[in-house]
Coordinates of N, CA and C in Angstrom, one line a residue:
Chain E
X998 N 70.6 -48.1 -29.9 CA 71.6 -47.2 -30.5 C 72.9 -48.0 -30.7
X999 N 73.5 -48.0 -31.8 CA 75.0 -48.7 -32.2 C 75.8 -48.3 -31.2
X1000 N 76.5 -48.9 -30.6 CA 77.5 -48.5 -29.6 C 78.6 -49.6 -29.3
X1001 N 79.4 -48.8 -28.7 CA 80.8 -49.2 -28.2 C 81.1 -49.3 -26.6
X1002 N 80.7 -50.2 -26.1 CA 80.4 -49.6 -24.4 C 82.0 -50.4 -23.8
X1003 N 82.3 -49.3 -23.1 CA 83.7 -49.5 -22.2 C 83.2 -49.3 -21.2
X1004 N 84.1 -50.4 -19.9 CA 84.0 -49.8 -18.4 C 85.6 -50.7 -18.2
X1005 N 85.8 -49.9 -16.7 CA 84.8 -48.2 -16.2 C 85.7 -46.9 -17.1
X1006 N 84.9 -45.7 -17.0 CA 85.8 -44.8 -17.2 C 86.8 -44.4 -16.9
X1007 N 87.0 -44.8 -15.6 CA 88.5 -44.1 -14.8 C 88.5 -45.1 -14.3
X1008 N 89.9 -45.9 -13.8 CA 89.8 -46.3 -12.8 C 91.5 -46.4 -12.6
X1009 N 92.0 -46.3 -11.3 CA 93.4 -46.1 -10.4 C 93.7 -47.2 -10.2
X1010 N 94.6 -47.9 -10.1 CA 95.0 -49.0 -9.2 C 96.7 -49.1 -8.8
X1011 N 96.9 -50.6 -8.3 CA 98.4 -50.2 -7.7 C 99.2 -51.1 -8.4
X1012 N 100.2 -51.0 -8.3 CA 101.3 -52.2 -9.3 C 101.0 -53.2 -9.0
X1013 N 101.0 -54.3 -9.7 CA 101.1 -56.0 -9.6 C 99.7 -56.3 -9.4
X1014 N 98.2 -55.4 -9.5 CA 97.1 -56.0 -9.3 C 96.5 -56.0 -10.4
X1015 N 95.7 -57.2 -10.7 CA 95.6 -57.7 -12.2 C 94.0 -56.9 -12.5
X1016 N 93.8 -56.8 -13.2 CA 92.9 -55.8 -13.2 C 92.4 -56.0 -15.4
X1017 N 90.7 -56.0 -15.5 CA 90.5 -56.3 -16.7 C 89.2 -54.7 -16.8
X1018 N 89.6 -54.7 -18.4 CA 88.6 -53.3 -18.7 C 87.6 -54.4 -20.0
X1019 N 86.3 -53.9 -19.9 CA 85.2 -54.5 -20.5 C 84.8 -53.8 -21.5
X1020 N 85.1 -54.3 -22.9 CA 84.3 -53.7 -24.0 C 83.5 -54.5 -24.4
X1021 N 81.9 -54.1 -25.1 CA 81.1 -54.9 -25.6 C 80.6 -53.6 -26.5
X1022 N 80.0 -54.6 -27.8 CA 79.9 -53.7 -29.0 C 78.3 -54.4 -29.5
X1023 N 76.8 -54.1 -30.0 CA 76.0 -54.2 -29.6 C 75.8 -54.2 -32.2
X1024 N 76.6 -54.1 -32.6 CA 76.4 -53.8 -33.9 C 77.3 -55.1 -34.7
X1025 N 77.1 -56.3 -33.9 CA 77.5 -57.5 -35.0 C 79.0 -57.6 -35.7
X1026 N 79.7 -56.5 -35.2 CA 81.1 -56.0 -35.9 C 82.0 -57.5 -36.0
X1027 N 82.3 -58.0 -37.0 CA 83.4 -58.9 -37.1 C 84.6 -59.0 -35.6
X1028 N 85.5 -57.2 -36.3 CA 86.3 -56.7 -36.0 C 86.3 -55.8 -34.8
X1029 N 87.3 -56.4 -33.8 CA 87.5 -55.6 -32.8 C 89.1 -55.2 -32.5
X1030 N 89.2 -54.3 -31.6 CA 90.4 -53.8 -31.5 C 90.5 -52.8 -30.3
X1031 N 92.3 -53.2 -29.5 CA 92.1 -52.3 -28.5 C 93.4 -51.2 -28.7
X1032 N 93.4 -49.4 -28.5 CA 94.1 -49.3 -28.3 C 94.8 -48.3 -26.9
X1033 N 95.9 -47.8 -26.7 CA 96.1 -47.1 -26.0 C 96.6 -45.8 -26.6
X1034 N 96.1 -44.7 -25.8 CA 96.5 -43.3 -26.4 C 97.7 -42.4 -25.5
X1035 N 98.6 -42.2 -25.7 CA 99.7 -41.0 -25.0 C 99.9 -39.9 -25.7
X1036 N 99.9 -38.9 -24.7 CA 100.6 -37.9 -25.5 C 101.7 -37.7 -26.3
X1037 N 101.5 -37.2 -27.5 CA 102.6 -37.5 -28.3 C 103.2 -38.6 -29.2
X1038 N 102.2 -39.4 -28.7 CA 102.4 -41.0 -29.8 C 101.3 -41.5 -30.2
X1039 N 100.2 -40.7 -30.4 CA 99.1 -40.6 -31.3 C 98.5 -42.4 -30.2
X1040 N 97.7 -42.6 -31.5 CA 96.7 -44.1 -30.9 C 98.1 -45.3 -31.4
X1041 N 98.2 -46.4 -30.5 CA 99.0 -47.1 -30.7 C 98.0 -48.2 -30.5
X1042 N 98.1 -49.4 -31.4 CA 97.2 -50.9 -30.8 C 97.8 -51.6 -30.6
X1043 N 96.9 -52.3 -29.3 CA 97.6 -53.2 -28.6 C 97.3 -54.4 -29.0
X1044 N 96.2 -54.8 -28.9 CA 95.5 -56.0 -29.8 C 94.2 -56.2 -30.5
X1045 N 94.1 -56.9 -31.5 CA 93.2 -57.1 -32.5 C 92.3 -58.6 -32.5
X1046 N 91.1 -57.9 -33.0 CA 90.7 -59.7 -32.8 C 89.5 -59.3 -34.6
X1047 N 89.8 -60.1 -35.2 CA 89.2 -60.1 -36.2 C 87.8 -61.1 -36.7
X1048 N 87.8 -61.9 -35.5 CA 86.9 -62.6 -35.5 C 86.6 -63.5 -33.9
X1049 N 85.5 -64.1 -33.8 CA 85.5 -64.9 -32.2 C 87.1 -66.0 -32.4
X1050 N 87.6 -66.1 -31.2 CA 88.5 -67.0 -31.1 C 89.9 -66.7 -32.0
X1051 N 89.6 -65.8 -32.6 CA 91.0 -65.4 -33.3 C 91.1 -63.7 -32.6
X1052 N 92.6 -63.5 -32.4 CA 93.2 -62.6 -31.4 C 94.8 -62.2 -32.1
X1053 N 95.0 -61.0 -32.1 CA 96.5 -61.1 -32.8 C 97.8 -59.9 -32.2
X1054 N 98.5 -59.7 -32.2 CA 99.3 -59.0 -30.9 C 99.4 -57.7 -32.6
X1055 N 99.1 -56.2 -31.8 CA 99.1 -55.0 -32.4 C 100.4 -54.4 -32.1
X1056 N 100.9 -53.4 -32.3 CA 102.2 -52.4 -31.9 C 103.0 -52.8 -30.1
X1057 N 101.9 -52.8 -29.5 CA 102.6 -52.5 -28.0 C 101.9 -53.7 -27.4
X1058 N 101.7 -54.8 -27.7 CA 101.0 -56.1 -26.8 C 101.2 -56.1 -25.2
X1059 N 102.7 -56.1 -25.5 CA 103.3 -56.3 -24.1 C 103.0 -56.0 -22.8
X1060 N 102.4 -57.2 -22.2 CA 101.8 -56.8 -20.8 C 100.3 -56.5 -20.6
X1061 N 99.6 -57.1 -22.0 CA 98.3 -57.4 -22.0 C 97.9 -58.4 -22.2
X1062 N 96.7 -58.9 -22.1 CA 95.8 -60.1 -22.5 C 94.8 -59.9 -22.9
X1063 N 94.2 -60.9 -24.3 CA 92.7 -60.6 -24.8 C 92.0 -61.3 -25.5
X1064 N 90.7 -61.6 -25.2 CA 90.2 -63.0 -25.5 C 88.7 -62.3 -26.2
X1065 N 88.3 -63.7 -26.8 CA 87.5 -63.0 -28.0 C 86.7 -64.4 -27.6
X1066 N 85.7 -64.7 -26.5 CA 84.4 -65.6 -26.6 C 83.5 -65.2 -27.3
X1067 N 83.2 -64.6 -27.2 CA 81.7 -64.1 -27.8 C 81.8 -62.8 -28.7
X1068 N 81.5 -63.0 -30.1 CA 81.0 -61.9 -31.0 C 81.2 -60.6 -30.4
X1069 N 80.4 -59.9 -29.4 CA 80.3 -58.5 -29.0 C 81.0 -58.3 -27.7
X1070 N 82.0 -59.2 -27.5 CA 83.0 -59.0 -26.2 C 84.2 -58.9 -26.5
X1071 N 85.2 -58.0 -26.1 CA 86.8 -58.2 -26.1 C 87.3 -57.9 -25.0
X1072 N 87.4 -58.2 -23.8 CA 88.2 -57.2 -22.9 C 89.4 -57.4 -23.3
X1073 N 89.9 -56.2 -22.2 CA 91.3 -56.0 -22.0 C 91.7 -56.7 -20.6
X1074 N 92.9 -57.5 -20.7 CA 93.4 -58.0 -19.3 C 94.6 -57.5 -19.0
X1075 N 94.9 -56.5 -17.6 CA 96.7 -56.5 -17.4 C 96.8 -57.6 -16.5
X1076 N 97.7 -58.4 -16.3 CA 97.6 -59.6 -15.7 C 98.5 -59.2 -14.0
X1077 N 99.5 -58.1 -14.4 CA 100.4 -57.4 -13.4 C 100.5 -55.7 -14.7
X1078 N 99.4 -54.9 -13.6 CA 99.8 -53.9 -14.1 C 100.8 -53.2 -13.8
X1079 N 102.2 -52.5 -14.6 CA 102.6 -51.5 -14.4 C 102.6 -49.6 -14.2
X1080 N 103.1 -48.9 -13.8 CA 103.0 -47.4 -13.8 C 103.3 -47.1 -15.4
X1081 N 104.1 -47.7 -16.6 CA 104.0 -47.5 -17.9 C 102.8 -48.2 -18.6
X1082 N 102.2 -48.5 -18.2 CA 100.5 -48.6 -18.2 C 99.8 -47.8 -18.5
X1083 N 99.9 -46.8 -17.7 CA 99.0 -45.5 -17.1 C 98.8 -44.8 -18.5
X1084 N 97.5 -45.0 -19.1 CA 97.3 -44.3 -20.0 C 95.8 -44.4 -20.1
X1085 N 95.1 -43.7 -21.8 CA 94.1 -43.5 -22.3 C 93.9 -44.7 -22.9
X1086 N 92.4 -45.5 -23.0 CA 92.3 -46.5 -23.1 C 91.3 -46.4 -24.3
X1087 N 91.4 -47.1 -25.5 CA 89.7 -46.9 -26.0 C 89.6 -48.5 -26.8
X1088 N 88.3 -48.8 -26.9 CA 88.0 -50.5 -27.5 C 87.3 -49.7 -29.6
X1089 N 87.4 -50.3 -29.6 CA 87.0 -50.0 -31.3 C 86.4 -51.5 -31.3
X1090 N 85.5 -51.1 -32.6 CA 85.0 -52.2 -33.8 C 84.6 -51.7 -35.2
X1091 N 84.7 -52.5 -36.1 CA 84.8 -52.1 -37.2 C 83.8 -53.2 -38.2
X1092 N 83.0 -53.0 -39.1 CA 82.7 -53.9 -40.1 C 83.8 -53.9 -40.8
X1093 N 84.1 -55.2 -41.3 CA 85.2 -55.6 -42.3 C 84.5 -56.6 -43.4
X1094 N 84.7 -56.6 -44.4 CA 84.5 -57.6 -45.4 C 85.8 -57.9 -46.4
X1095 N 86.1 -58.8 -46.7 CA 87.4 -58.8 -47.8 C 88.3 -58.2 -47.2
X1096 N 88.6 -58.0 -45.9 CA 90.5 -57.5 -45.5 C 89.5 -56.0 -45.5
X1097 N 88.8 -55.3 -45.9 CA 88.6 -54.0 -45.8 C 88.2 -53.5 -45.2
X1098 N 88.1 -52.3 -44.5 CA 87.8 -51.8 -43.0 C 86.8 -50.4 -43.5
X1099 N 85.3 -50.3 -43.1 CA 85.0 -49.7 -43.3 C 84.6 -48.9 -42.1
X1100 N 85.1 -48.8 -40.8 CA 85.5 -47.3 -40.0 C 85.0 -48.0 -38.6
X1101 N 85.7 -47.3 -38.0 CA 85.8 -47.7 -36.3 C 84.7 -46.9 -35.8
X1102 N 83.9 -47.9 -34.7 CA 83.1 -46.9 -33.7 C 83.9 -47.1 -32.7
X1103 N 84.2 -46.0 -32.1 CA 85.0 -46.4 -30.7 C 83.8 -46.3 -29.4
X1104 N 85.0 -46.9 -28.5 CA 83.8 -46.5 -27.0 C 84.1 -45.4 -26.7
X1105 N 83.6 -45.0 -25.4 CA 84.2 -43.8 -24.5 C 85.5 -43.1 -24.0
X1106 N 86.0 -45.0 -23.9 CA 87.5 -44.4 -23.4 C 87.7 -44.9 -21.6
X1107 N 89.0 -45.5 -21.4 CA 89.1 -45.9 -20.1 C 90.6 -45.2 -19.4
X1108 N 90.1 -44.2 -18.6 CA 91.8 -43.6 -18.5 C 92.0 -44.6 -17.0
X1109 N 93.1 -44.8 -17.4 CA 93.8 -45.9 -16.3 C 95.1 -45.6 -15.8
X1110 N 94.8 -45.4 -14.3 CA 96.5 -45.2 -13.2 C 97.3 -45.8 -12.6
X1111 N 98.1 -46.2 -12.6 CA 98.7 -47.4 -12.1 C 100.1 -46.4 -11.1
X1112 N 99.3 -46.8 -10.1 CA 100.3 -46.3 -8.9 C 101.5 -47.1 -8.6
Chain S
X922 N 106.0 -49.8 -47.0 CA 104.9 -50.5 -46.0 C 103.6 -49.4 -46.1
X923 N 102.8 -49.7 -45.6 CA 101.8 -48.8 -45.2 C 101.3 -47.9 -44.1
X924 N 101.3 -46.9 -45.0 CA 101.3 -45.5 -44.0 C 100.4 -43.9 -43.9
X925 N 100.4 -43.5 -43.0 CA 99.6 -42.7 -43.4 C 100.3 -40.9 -42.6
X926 N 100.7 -40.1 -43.4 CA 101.3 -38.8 -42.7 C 100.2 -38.0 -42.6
X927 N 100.5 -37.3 -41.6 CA 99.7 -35.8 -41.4 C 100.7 -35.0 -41.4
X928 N 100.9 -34.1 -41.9 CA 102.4 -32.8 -41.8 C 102.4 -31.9 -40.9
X929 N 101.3 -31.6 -40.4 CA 101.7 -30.6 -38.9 C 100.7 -31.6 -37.8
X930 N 101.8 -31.1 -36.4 CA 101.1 -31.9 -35.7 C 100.5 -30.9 -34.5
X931 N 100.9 -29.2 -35.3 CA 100.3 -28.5 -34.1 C 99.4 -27.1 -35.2
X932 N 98.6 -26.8 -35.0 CA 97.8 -25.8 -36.3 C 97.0 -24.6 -34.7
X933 N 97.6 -23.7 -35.2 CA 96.8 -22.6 -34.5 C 96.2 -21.9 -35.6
X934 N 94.8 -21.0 -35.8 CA 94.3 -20.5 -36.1 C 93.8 -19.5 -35.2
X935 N 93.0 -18.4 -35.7 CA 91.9 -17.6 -35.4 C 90.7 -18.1 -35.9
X936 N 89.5 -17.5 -34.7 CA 88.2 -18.0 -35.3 C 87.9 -16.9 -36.7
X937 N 87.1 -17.8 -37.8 CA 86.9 -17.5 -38.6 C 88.2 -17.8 -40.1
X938 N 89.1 -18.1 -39.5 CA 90.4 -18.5 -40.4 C 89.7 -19.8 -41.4
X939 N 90.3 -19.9 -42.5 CA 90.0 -21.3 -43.6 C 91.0 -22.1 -43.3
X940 N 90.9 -23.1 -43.0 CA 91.4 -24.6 -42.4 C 91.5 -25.7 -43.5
X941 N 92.7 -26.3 -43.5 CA 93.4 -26.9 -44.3 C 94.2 -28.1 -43.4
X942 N 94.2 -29.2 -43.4 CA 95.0 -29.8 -42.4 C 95.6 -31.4 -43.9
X943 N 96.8 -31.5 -43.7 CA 97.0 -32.2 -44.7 C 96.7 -33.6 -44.2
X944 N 96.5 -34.4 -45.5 CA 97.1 -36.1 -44.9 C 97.2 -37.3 -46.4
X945 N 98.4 -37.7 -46.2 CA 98.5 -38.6 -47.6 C 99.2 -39.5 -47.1
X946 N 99.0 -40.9 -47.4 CA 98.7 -42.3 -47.3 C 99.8 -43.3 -48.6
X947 N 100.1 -43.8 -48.2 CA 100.8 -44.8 -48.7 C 99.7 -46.5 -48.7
X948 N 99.2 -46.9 -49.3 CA 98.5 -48.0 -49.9 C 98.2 -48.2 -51.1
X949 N 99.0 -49.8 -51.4 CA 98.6 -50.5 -52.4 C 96.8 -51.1 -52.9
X950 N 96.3 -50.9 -51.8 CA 95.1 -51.7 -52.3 C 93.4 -50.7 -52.8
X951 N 92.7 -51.6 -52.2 CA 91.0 -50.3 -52.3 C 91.4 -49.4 -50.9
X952 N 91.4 -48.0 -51.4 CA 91.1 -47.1 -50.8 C 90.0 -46.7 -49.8
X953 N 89.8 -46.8 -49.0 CA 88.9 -46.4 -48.0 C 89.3 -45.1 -47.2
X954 N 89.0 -43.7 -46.8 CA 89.8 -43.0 -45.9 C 89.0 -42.4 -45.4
X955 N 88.8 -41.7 -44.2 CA 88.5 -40.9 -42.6 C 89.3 -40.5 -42.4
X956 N 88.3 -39.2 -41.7 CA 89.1 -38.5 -40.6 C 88.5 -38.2 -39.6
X957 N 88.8 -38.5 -38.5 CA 88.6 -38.8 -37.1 C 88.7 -37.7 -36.2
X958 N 87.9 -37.0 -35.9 CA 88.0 -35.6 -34.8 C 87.8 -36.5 -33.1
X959 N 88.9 -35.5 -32.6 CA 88.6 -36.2 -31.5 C 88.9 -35.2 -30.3
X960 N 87.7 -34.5 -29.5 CA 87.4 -33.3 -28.9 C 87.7 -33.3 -27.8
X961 N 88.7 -32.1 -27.0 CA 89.4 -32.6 -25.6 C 88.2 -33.5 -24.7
X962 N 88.9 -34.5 -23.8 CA 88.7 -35.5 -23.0 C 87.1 -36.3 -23.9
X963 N 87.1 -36.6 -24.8 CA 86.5 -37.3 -25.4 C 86.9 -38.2 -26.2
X964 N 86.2 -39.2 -26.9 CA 87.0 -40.1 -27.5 C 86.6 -39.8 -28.9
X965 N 87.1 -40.7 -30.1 CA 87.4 -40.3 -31.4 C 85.7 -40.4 -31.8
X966 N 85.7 -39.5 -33.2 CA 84.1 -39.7 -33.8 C 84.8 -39.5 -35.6
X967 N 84.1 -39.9 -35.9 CA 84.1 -39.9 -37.1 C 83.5 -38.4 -37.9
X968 N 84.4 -38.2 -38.9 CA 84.3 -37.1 -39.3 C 83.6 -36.7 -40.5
X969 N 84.3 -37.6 -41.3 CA 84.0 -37.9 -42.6 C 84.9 -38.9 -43.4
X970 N 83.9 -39.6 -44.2 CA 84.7 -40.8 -45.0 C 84.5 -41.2 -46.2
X971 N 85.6 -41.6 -47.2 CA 85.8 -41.7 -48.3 C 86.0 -42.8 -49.0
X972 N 84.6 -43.5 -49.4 CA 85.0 -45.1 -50.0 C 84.7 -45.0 -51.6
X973 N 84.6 -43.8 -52.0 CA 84.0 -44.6 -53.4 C 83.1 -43.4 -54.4
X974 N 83.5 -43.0 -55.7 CA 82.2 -42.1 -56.1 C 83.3 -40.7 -56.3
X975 N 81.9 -39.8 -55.8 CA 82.9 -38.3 -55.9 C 83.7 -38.0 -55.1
X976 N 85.1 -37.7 -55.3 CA 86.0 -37.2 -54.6 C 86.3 -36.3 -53.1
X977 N 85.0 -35.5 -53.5 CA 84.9 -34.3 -52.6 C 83.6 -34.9 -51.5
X978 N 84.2 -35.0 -50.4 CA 83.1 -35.6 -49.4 C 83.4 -34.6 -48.3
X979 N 81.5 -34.0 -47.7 CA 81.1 -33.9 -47.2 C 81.0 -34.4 -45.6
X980 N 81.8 -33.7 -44.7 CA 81.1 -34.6 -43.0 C 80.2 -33.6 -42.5
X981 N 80.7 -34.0 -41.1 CA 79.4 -33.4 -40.0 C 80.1 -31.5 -40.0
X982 N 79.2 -30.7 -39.5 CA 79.9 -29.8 -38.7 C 80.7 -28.8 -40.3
X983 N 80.3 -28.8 -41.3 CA 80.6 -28.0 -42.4 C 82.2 -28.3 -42.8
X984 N 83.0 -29.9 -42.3 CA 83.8 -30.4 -42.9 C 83.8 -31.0 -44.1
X985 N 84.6 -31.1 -44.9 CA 84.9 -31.5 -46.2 C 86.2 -32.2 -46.8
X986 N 86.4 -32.9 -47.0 CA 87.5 -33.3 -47.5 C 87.5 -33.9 -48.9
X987 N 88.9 -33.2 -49.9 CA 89.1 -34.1 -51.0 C 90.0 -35.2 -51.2
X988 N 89.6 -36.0 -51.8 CA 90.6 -36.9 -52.3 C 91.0 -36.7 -53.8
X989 N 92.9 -36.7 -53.4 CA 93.8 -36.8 -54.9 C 93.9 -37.8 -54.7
X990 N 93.6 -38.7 -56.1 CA 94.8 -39.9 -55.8 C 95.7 -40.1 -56.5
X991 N 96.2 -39.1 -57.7 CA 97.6 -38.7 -58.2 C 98.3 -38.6 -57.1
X992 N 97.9 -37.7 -56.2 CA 98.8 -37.3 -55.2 C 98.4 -38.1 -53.4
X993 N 98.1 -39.3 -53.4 CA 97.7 -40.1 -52.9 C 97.3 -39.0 -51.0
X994 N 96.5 -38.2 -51.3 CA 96.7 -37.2 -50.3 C 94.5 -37.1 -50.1
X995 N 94.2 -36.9 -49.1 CA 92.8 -36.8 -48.6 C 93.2 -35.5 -47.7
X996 N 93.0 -34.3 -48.1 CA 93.3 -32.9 -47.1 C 92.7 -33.1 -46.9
X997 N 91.7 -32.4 -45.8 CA 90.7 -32.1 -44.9 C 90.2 -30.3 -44.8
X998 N 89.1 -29.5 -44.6 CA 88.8 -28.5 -44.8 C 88.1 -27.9 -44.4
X999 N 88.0 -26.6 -44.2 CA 87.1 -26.1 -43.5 C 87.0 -24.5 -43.7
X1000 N 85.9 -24.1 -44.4 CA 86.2 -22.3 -44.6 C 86.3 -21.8 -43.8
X1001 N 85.6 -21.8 -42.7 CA 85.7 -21.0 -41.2 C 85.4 -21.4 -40.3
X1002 N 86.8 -21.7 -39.8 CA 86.5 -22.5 -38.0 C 86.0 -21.3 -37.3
X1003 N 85.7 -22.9 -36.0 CA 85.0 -21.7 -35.1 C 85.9 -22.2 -33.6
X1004 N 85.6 -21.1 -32.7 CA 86.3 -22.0 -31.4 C 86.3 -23.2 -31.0
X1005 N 84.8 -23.9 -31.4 CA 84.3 -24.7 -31.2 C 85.6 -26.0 -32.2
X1006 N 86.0 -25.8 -32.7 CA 86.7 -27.2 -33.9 C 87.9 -27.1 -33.2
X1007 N 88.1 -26.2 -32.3 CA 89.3 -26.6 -30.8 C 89.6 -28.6 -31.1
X1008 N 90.0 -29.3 -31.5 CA 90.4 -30.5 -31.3 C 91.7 -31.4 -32.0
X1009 N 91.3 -32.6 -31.5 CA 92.7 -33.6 -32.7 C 92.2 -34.4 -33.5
X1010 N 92.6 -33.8 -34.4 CA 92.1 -34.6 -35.9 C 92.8 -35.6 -36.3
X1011 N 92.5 -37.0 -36.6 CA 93.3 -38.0 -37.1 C 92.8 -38.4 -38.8
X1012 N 93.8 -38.9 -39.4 CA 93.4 -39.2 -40.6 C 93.9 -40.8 -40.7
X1013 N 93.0 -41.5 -41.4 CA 93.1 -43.3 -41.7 C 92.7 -43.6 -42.4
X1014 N 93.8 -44.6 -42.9 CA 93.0 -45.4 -44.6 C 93.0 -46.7 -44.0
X1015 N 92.0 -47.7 -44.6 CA 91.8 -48.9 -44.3 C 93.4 -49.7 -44.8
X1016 N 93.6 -50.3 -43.8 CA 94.8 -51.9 -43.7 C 94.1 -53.1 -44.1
X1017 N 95.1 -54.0 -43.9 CA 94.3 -55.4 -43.9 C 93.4 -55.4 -42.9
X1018 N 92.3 -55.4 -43.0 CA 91.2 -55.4 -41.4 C 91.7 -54.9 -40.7
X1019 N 92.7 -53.6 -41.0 CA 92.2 -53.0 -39.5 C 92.6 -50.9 -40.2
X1020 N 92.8 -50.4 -39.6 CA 92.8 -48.9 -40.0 C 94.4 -48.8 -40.1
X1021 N 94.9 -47.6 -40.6 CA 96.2 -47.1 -40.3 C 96.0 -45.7 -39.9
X1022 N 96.8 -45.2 -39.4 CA 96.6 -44.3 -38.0 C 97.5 -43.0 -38.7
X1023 N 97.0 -41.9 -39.0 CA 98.0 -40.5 -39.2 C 98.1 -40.1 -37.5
X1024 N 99.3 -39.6 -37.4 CA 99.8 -39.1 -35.7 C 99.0 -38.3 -35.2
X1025 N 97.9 -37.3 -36.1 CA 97.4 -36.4 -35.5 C 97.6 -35.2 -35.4
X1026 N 96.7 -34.5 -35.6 CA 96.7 -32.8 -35.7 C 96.2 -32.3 -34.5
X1027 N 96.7 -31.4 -34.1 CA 96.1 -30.7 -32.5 C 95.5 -29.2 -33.5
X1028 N 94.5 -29.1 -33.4 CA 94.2 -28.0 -33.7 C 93.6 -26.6 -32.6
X1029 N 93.7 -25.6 -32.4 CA 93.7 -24.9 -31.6 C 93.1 -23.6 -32.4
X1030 N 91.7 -23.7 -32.1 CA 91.4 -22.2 -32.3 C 91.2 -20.7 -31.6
X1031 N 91.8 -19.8 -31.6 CA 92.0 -18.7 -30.8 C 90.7 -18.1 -31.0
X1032 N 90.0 -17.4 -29.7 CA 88.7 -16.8 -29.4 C 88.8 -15.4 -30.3

């Protein structure tokens, strides 16, 4: 089955502990992408990778990391998370050809607490 | 720049009401557009998408949406919700490799 696999689904933690979320995408997608969701400010992206080894900073980068080895991998890294952190998390990928995006499968989603 | 509006960001109906949710886009290039339902504590799914052909496209769940492109606008549609279409609807046209993002419709249908 084409998928978008995120982990974990939930997970808490405490200020300053560095902490990474795992997307892997199983459909060859060029294009990957992470973003975060708040109430009230719709989906914002944090970072983009359009291809292995190329990586590019989206709307809200700040206070993330994300590395593109392998084709069907992108995590997310907070290096020191904060409590303005705390949000909805989801990994996307996209076939692209020519700059054109023909539609996101997202994963599940990673809601994350930063105490 | 490029952009994509939705005009209401909160839609109550009654079950059985006809559903209308706007969304029109600002792009220079090939057109690509979705709209993206996304059902409490769940993540987004695709609804239906518009790359090419006849205007009027069919999704899942007896959605429909047309595309103007006089009026650079992809509504979205639906003769008769049900409680069930309770969700947030997003609308996106393809960017340079990556999507552009409408803020989102909360839709809310009353029992």
């Amino acid at each position: 089955e084409a998928q978008v696999t995120q982990n974990p689904r939930y997970l808490i933690t405490v200020t300053g502990k560095k902490l990474t979320v795992t997307c892997s995408q199983n459909m060859n997608h060029e294009y990957m992408s992470w973003y975060r969701q708040d109430p009230g400010l719709g989906l914002r992206q944090i970072y983009y990778s359009m291809n292995v080894e190329v990586t590019d900073k989206g709307d809200v980068p700040e206070g993330y990391k994300v590395s593109r080895k392998e084709k069907r991998n992108f995590p997310l890294i907070l290096e020191s998370p904060s409590p303005n952190q705390t949000s909805l998390y989801f990994c996307a990928s996209s076939l692209s050809l020519g700059g054109v995006s023909y539609g996101y499968t997202f994963g599940s989603g990673t809601r994350l607490t930063v105490v | 720049a490029q952009s994509v509006s939705q005009h209401n960001h909160h839609v109550i109906l009654s079950e059985a009401a006809s559903l209308e949710l706007g969304c029109n886009y600002s792009y220079g290039g090939t057109v690509n557009l979705f709209w993206y339902v996304q059902y409490p504590g769940q993540h987004l799914q695709l609804l239906l998408k518009y790359f090419s052909g006849d205007p009027l496209v069919k999704g899942i769940k007896g959605f429909e949406a047309e595309f103007i492109k006089s009026k650079f606008s992809f509504n979205l549609r639906k003769p008769s919700v049900q409680w069930s279409d309770t969700a947030e609807y997003f609308c996106a046209v393809n960017g340079n490799y990556q999507l552009i993002w409408g803020a989102g419709t909360k839709l809310i249908i009353k029992p």
